[in-house]
Each structure stands twice: as C-alpha cells, then as structure tokens.
Amino acid sequence: MAKPVHALGLSLDEAIRFVEDLGERPFRGRQLFSALHQRRVRSFAEITDLPKAFRALLAARAAVSSLALEARYVSADGTRRYLFRTQDGHPVETVFIPEERRDTICFSSQAGCALACDFCLTARLGLRRSLTAGEIVEQIICALNDVYGEASDVPHGTNLVAMGAGEPLLAFEALVKALRIMAAPEGLHIVPRRVTVSTAGIVPRIRQLAEMQDRPHLAISLSAPTDELRDRLMPINRRWPLAELMAACRDFQRSLKPGERLTFEYVMLSGVNDANEHAHQLARLLNQHQLRAKVNLIPHNTAESLPYRPSSDERIEAFQRILEAKGIRAFVRRPRGRDIFAACGQLAARHLSVVSVSNEVRRG
Ligand code: SAH
C-alpha cells in the first residue's frame, strides 16, 4: 500500500483538494486544516466537527504524525530539546527557547547534515536525508503542544529559526512549503518576518530566496573572513568562495525591507578565527561590499570530539569592539541549553541519562 499522506504537509489548497478526492465538500478541507494547525490536534478522531465516517476514512488515508518522540530534555535555563525519530529511523531535533517577550523554536531541516563544518557536531552524523514539509511543521506543533498544551492559545508570539540540524537551503522545497503552511492565517499564522533561515552559503539558493514574494530573514554563517581559513573550517567555501558568497549577499540586499539587515553568524573559536586581525578582515570584507549587516558572535559550544575551544569573554568583547569601531553592529549571542546539548552546533541526537532527564523535566 502507498505510504499515507502526512496531513501536516498539506497546504490549505491541498487539504481542500485532498478531501474533495475523498468525496467531501471543500469546507471540510478548511475544517481539517484549522483543526490540525490552529487547534493542533494530534489525531483525526479529535476533530469532532467532521463526520465520524469521514474521520475514519482520513485516518486510513493520512497520518497526523510521522515523528516519534524519543526523548525530551529541559535545561536549567528553561530551554527544551526534543529528540524525534522519523518513521525510517532518522534522528530529528528541535529546540524550544523561552524568552521574555516571545518564544523561539529552532527546527531542523535535515536529519544530519552534509556540509562537514569542522566545528559542528551535527556534521559528524553525515547527511541522512532532507526532511519533508510535514516533518518540519510537526516539529513546531509538537513543541508548542508540549509547552502550552493542545488546543490552547499560545500566549505570545513565536519566532522560528531554521538553525537546527541540516542546511535549510539544501532542503529548499520542503522548507519553503513548510513556511507557507505555517504562515497561513487559518493555521499557525507564523508569518515569514518571524522566521530566520540560516545558511552556510548555498549561493544559488540565496538568490532564489531573494526572489520570493514573502520571504523569511536570512542569516549567513560566515565564521571566517578569508578563503584560506574558511576553506578549512567550512568546506562548502571551496564550492562557493567568499567573493561569490558576498556577491550573492549584495544581490539579496536589494530585497531587504527598510530596517531589515542581513545577519552574519560567526562562531568564535579560540586561537583560530578570533584575533584582532580577523575582526579587521571581517569588517573590511563587509564594508567593502557595502553590506547592511549585523554580526552575531556565537561562543563556540564544545563537545569532546570537536577540536576547538571557545574564545574567552574578553576576546569576544575585543573582537566586537573592533567591528563596532568600523561601523558594524555586532552582538554576542548567549548560548542557551548547553547543559542538555541543545545549543548551536550541538544537535547530534545525543541521549542523556534517563534519570537526569526525568529530574530535569520535573524541575522544568
Ligand atoms: N547549516 C545552516 C544551519 C545550521 S545553524 C548554517 O550553517 O547556517 C547552526 C549555527 O550554529 C550556524 O551559524 C553554525 O555556524 C553554528 N554552529 C555550528 N557549530 C557550532 C558550535 N560548535 N558552537 C557554536 N555555534 C556553532
């Protein structure tokens, strides 16, 4: 038998067509879509405004879920990490980061990653596969339900960042579709300006993103100001070196809204890319291309198998001051959820001991 359709991967139009193919009228498709995305039900049986026989038919033809929750970790700082397993056995991780004014959900676009950045733990998994739109949307629904409960309102807005495992611009179609589904006012209604997509620098896709009518914000993971160093840290640079990446950023810049900026992320690796000289080179690179940019300095999150140490706070501050003196806005990103392996670059399907998990969860 054909695999059942993932209902969370259907856009509103597709949901309508889907129910029509099953012999129902279009408004049933709208009911289905809003039950799945607005009420965030986790089974067709719960959609009691649909006829019982139709619910049974839906359950035979489609699935509301294709991710199995394998573990859930709660950090001392309130950050939560979810480890899911796809039906074909691949790990998917999602991080919920509570903040005072709004929450951020960091989702994965791929199981594992193909890009082999030398400082990132996810790279060690290699690429398993890209996720589907349904698998992307399901991560967000599960995180919201875990924190706020099914069918309840989310008390404040939610930002999304495609900064979990994988390279989102290499899962382009699924990503764009998932974002469109999540933006629908009949559903989650998380609009593109609440979404940031982070890329290691897939140049043709950066241009494609710029063309999109309603596009998310873009962040570029730079982490080195010269080709010589970036080739070493991020092998993708050999395919699209800095000159090409910067040219794509220049083109992307034309699509920026007033007040919007391109974000550059820079992982701070002690003794590798954090010298004053690197800060000067970075400032020159961004200024030379006249980029309306802001730089996020990310202290490196360590793991025993990674060959780097984080830069000291003083080093990061000195680096930041140089950028600012050159007219570039620079911020230091405080790591969240390091204790549960939920911070940047730490998503590698790690299991923590079950005892500490249940304690943590009770505390959270
Ligand atoms: N592939 C995309 C999405 C991953 S986002 C990208 O590269 O942008 C993850 C962010 O975490 C990237 O900016 C990456 O550079 C950063 N990162 C990776 N490993 C890290 C580590 N060990 N410590 C801190 N940040 C890390």
mmCIF file of N, CA and C in Angstrom, residues 166-229:
data_model
loop_
_atom_site.group_PDB
_atom_site.id
_atom_site.type_symbol
_atom_site.label_atom_id
_atom_site.label_comp_id
_atom_site.label_asym_id
_atom_site.label_seq_id
_atom_site.Cartn_x
_atom_site.Cartn_y
_atom_site.Cartn_z
ATOM 1 N N GLY A 166 21.112 20.377 9.884
ATOM 2 C CA GLY A 166 20.945 20.408 8.441
ATOM 3 C C GLY A 166 21.146 21.773 7.827
ATOM 4 N N GLU A 167 21.209 21.777 6.514
ATOM 5 C CA GLU A 167 21.351 23.020 5.752
ATOM 6 C C GLU A 167 19.997 23.312 5.093
ATOM 7 N N PRO A 168 19.269 24.298 5.626
ATOM 8 C CA PRO A 168 17.903 24.530 5.138
ATOM 9 C C PRO A 168 17.822 24.804 3.638
ATOM 10 N N LEU A 169 18.832 25.465 3.080
ATOM 11 C CA LEU A 169 18.731 25.791 1.658
ATOM 12 C C LEU A 169 19.017 24.575 0.775
ATOM 13 N N LEU A 170 19.431 23.457 1.380
ATOM 14 C CA LEU A 170 19.536 22.199 0.633
ATOM 15 C C LEU A 170 18.289 21.333 0.840
ATOM 16 N N ALA A 171 17.334 21.867 1.619
ATOM 17 C CA ALA A 171 16.032 21.204 1.754
ATOM 18 C C ALA A 171 15.000 22.231 1.299
ATOM 19 N N PHE A 172 15.355 22.927 0.237
ATOM 20 C CA PHE A 172 14.682 24.168 -0.148
ATOM 21 C C PHE A 172 13.173 24.017 -0.333
ATOM 22 N N GLU A 173 12.784 23.031 -1.150
ATOM 23 C CA GLU A 173 11.362 22.914 -1.465
ATOM 24 C C GLU A 173 10.525 22.614 -0.231
ATOM 25 N N ALA A 174 10.995 21.669 0.567
ATOM 26 C CA ALA A 174 10.258 21.306 1.785
ATOM 27 C C ALA A 174 10.205 22.498 2.737
ATOM 28 N N LEU A 175 11.319 23.211 2.815
ATOM 29 C CA LEU A 175 11.385 24.377 3.705
ATOM 30 C C LEU A 175 10.374 25.438 3.285
ATOM 31 N N VAL A 176 10.395 25.783 2.020
ATOM 32 C CA VAL A 176 9.512 26.835 1.530
ATOM 33 C C VAL A 176 8.050 26.429 1.717
ATOM 34 N N LYS A 177 7.779 25.159 1.449
ATOM 35 C CA LYS A 177 6.406 24.704 1.611
ATOM 36 C C LYS A 177 5.989 24.753 3.085
ATOM 37 N N ALA A 178 6.857 24.277 3.964
ATOM 38 C CA ALA A 178 6.535 24.290 5.399
ATOM 39 C C ALA A 178 6.297 25.725 5.871
ATOM 40 N N LEU A 179 7.112 26.650 5.398
ATOM 41 C CA LEU A 179 6.938 28.045 5.824
ATOM 42 C C LEU A 179 5.607 28.600 5.333
ATOM 43 N N ARG A 180 5.229 28.196 4.122
ATOM 44 C CA ARG A 180 3.949 28.671 3.603
ATOM 45 C C ARG A 180 2.795 28.097 4.431
ATOM 46 N N ILE A 181 2.892 26.831 4.780
ATOM 47 C CA ILE A 181 1.834 26.203 5.591
ATOM 48 C C ILE A 181 1.736 26.902 6.952
ATOM 49 N N MET A 182 2.897 27.172 7.546
ATOM 50 C CA MET A 182 2.882 27.755 8.898
ATOM 51 C C MET A 182 2.465 29.219 8.900
ATOM 52 N N ALA A 183 2.575 29.872 7.742
ATOM 53 C CA ALA A 183 2.187 31.282 7.671
ATOM 54 C C ALA A 183 0.675 31.462 7.537
ATOM 55 N N ALA A 184 -0.036 30.421 7.158
ATOM 56 C CA ALA A 184 -1.466 30.559 6.845
ATOM 57 C C ALA A 184 -2.252 31.092 8.043
ATOM 58 N N PRO A 185 -3.058 32.141 7.817
ATOM 59 C CA PRO A 185 -3.869 32.705 8.900
ATOM 60 C C PRO A 185 -4.869 31.689 9.457
ATOM 61 N N GLU A 186 -5.257 30.717 8.630
ATOM 62 C CA GLU A 186 -6.188 29.671 9.096
ATOM 63 C C GLU A 186 -5.471 28.647 9.976
ATOM 64 N N GLY A 187 -4.163 28.789 10.104
ATOM 65 C CA GLY A 187 -3.388 27.794 10.845
ATOM 66 C C GLY A 187 -2.525 28.437 11.922
ATOM 67 N N LEU A 188 -1.234 28.105 11.939
ATOM 68 C CA LEU A 188 -0.342 28.634 12.968
ATOM 69 C C LEU A 188 -0.167 30.147 12.857
ATOM 70 N N HIS A 189 -0.239 30.629 11.650
ATOM 71 C CA HIS A 189 -0.111 32.065 11.376
ATOM 72 C C HIS A 189 1.220 32.644 11.854
ATOM 73 N N ILE A 190 2.277 31.900 11.620
ATOM 74 C CA ILE A 190 3.620 32.428 11.912
ATOM 75 C C ILE A 190 4.157 32.971 10.585
ATOM 76 N N VAL A 191 4.134 34.283 10.468
ATOM 77 C CA VAL A 191 4.434 34.910 9.175
ATOM 78 C C VAL A 191 5.947 34.954 8.919
ATOM 79 N N PRO A 192 6.347 35.051 7.646
ATOM 80 C CA PRO A 192 7.771 34.987 7.292
ATOM 81 C C PRO A 192 8.658 35.994 8.029
ATOM 82 N N ARG A 193 8.111 37.145 8.396
ATOM 83 C CA ARG A 193 9.013 38.078 9.098
ATOM 84 C C ARG A 193 9.318 37.634 10.525
ATOM 85 N N ARG A 194 8.671 36.559 10.965
ATOM 86 C CA ARG A 194 9.000 35.946 12.264
ATOM 87 C C ARG A 194 9.954 34.764 12.100
ATOM 88 N N VAL A 195 10.447 34.589 10.888
ATOM 89 C CA VAL A 195 11.247 33.394 10.592
ATOM 90 C C VAL A 195 12.628 33.805 10.089
ATOM 91 N N THR A 196 13.661 33.150 10.591
ATOM 92 C CA THR A 196 15.002 33.361 10.057
ATOM 93 C C THR A 196 15.578 32.042 9.574
ATOM 94 N N VAL A 197 16.058 32.068 8.343
ATOM 95 C CA VAL A 197 16.693 30.888 7.769
ATOM 96 C C VAL A 197 18.197 31.129 7.763
ATOM 97 N N SER A 198 18.932 30.166 8.276
ATOM 98 C CA SER A 198 20.382 30.308 8.370
ATOM 99 C C SER A 198 21.048 29.378 7.366
ATOM 100 N N THR A 199 22.009 29.907 6.626
ATOM 101 C CA THR A 199 22.682 29.072 5.633
ATOM 102 C C THR A 199 24.201 29.164 5.751
ATOM 103 N N ALA A 200 24.844 28.081 5.404
ATOM 104 C CA ALA A 200 26.302 28.069 5.351
ATOM 105 C C ALA A 200 26.794 28.700 4.048
ATOM 106 N N GLY A 201 25.851 29.025 3.141
ATOM 107 C CA GLY A 201 26.254 29.748 1.928
ATOM 108 C C GLY A 201 26.000 28.997 0.632
ATOM 109 N N ILE A 202 24.760 28.580 0.415
ATOM 110 C CA ILE A 202 24.381 27.905 -0.831
ATOM 111 C C ILE A 202 23.971 29.008 -1.811
ATOM 112 N N VAL A 203 24.939 29.494 -2.562
ATOM 113 C CA VAL A 203 24.797 30.732 -3.329
ATOM 114 C C VAL A 203 23.565 30.785 -4.248
ATOM 115 N N PRO A 204 23.333 29.776 -5.095
ATOM 116 C CA PRO A 204 22.159 29.900 -5.979
ATOM 117 C C PRO A 204 20.840 29.986 -5.215
ATOM 118 N N ARG A 205 20.784 29.332 -4.066
ATOM 119 C CA ARG A 205 19.549 29.355 -3.274
ATOM 120 C C ARG A 205 19.361 30.673 -2.544
ATOM 121 N N ILE A 206 20.444 31.339 -2.240
ATOM 122 C CA ILE A 206 20.330 32.671 -1.618
ATOM 123 C C ILE A 206 19.632 33.593 -2.607
ATOM 124 N N ARG A 207 20.040 33.472 -3.874
ATOM 125 C CA ARG A 207 19.410 34.307 -4.911
ATOM 126 C C ARG A 207 17.944 33.935 -5.085
ATOM 127 N N GLN A 208 17.669 32.643 -5.028
ATOM 128 C CA GLN A 208 16.287 32.187 -5.191
ATOM 129 C C GLN A 208 15.409 32.707 -4.048
ATOM 130 N N LEU A 209 15.974 32.689 -2.853
ATOM 131 C CA LEU A 209 15.236 33.168 -1.684
ATOM 132 C C LEU A 209 14.901 34.654 -1.844
ATOM 133 N N ALA A 210 15.858 35.404 -2.381
ATOM 134 C CA ALA A 210 15.660 36.848 -2.559
ATOM 135 C C ALA A 210 14.478 37.131 -3.474
ATOM 136 N N GLU A 211 14.222 36.222 -4.400
ATOM 137 C CA GLU A 211 13.139 36.411 -5.377
ATOM 138 C C GLU A 211 11.759 36.167 -4.774
ATOM 139 N N MET A 212 11.730 35.478 -3.618
ATOM 140 C CA MET A 212 10.440 35.094 -3.052
ATOM 141 C C MET A 212 9.640 36.315 -2.625
ATOM 142 N N GLN A 213 8.346 36.265 -2.923
ATOM 143 C CA GLN A 213 7.431 37.348 -2.568
ATOM 144 C C GLN A 213 7.481 37.657 -1.079
ATOM 145 N N ASP A 214 7.151 36.641 -0.315
ATOM 146 C CA ASP A 214 7.116 36.787 1.134
ATOM 147 C C ASP A 214 8.218 35.910 1.668
ATOM 148 N N ARG A 215 9.356 36.504 1.950
ATOM 149 C CA ARG A 215 10.455 35.625 2.322
ATOM 150 C C ARG A 215 10.856 35.813 3.782
ATOM 151 N N PRO A 216 11.473 34.779 4.351
ATOM 152 C CA PRO A 216 11.973 34.907 5.723
ATOM 153 C C PRO A 216 13.249 35.758 5.744
ATOM 154 N N HIS A 217 13.707 36.103 6.927
ATOM 155 C CA HIS A 217 15.006 36.759 7.070
ATOM 156 C C HIS A 217 16.110 35.751 6.771
ATOM 157 N N LEU A 218 17.260 36.288 6.425
ATOM 158 C CA LEU A 218 18.376 35.400 6.087
ATOM 159 C C LEU A 218 19.568 35.668 7.009
ATOM 160 N N ALA A 219 20.151 34.582 7.483
ATOM 161 C CA ALA A 219 21.403 34.670 8.235
ATOM 162 C C ALA A 219 22.435 33.817 7.501
ATOM 163 N N ILE A 220 23.658 34.350 7.426
ATOM 164 C CA ILE A 220 24.735 33.635 6.742
ATOM 165 C C ILE A 220 25.768 33.228 7.787
ATOM 166 N N SER A 221 26.082 31.952 7.820
ATOM 167 C CA SER A 221 27.121 31.502 8.750
ATOM 168 C C SER A 221 28.474 31.708 8.092
ATOM 169 N N LEU A 222 29.214 32.672 8.592
ATOM 170 C CA LEU A 222 30.476 33.063 7.942
ATOM 171 C C LEU A 222 31.663 32.405 8.633
ATOM 172 N N SER A 223 31.879 32.805 9.892
ATOM 173 C CA SER A 223 32.882 32.166 10.750
ATOM 174 C C SER A 223 34.331 32.265 10.297
ATOM 175 N N ALA A 224 34.581 32.932 9.181
ATOM 176 C CA ALA A 224 35.966 33.188 8.777
ATOM 177 C C ALA A 224 35.944 34.315 7.755
ATOM 178 N N PRO A 225 36.933 35.239 7.845
ATOM 179 C CA PRO A 225 36.927 36.379 6.932
ATOM 180 C C PRO A 225 37.784 36.183 5.682
ATOM 181 N N THR A 226 38.478 35.049 5.567
ATOM 182 C CA THR A 226 39.321 34.818 4.383
ATOM 183 C C THR A 226 39.024 33.426 3.817
ATOM 184 N N ASP A 227 39.251 33.271 2.520
ATOM 185 C CA ASP A 227 39.033 31.958 1.899
ATOM 186 C C ASP A 227 39.956 30.901 2.494
ATOM 187 N N GLU A 228 41.172 31.321 2.776
ATOM 188 C CA GLU A 228 42.149 30.356 3.283
ATOM 189 C C GLU A 228 41.624 29.689 4.561
ATOM 190 N N LEU A 229 41.108 30.516 5.469
ATOM 191 C CA LEU A 229 40.612 29.977 6.738
ATOM 192 C C LEU A 229 39.234 29.318 6.573
#
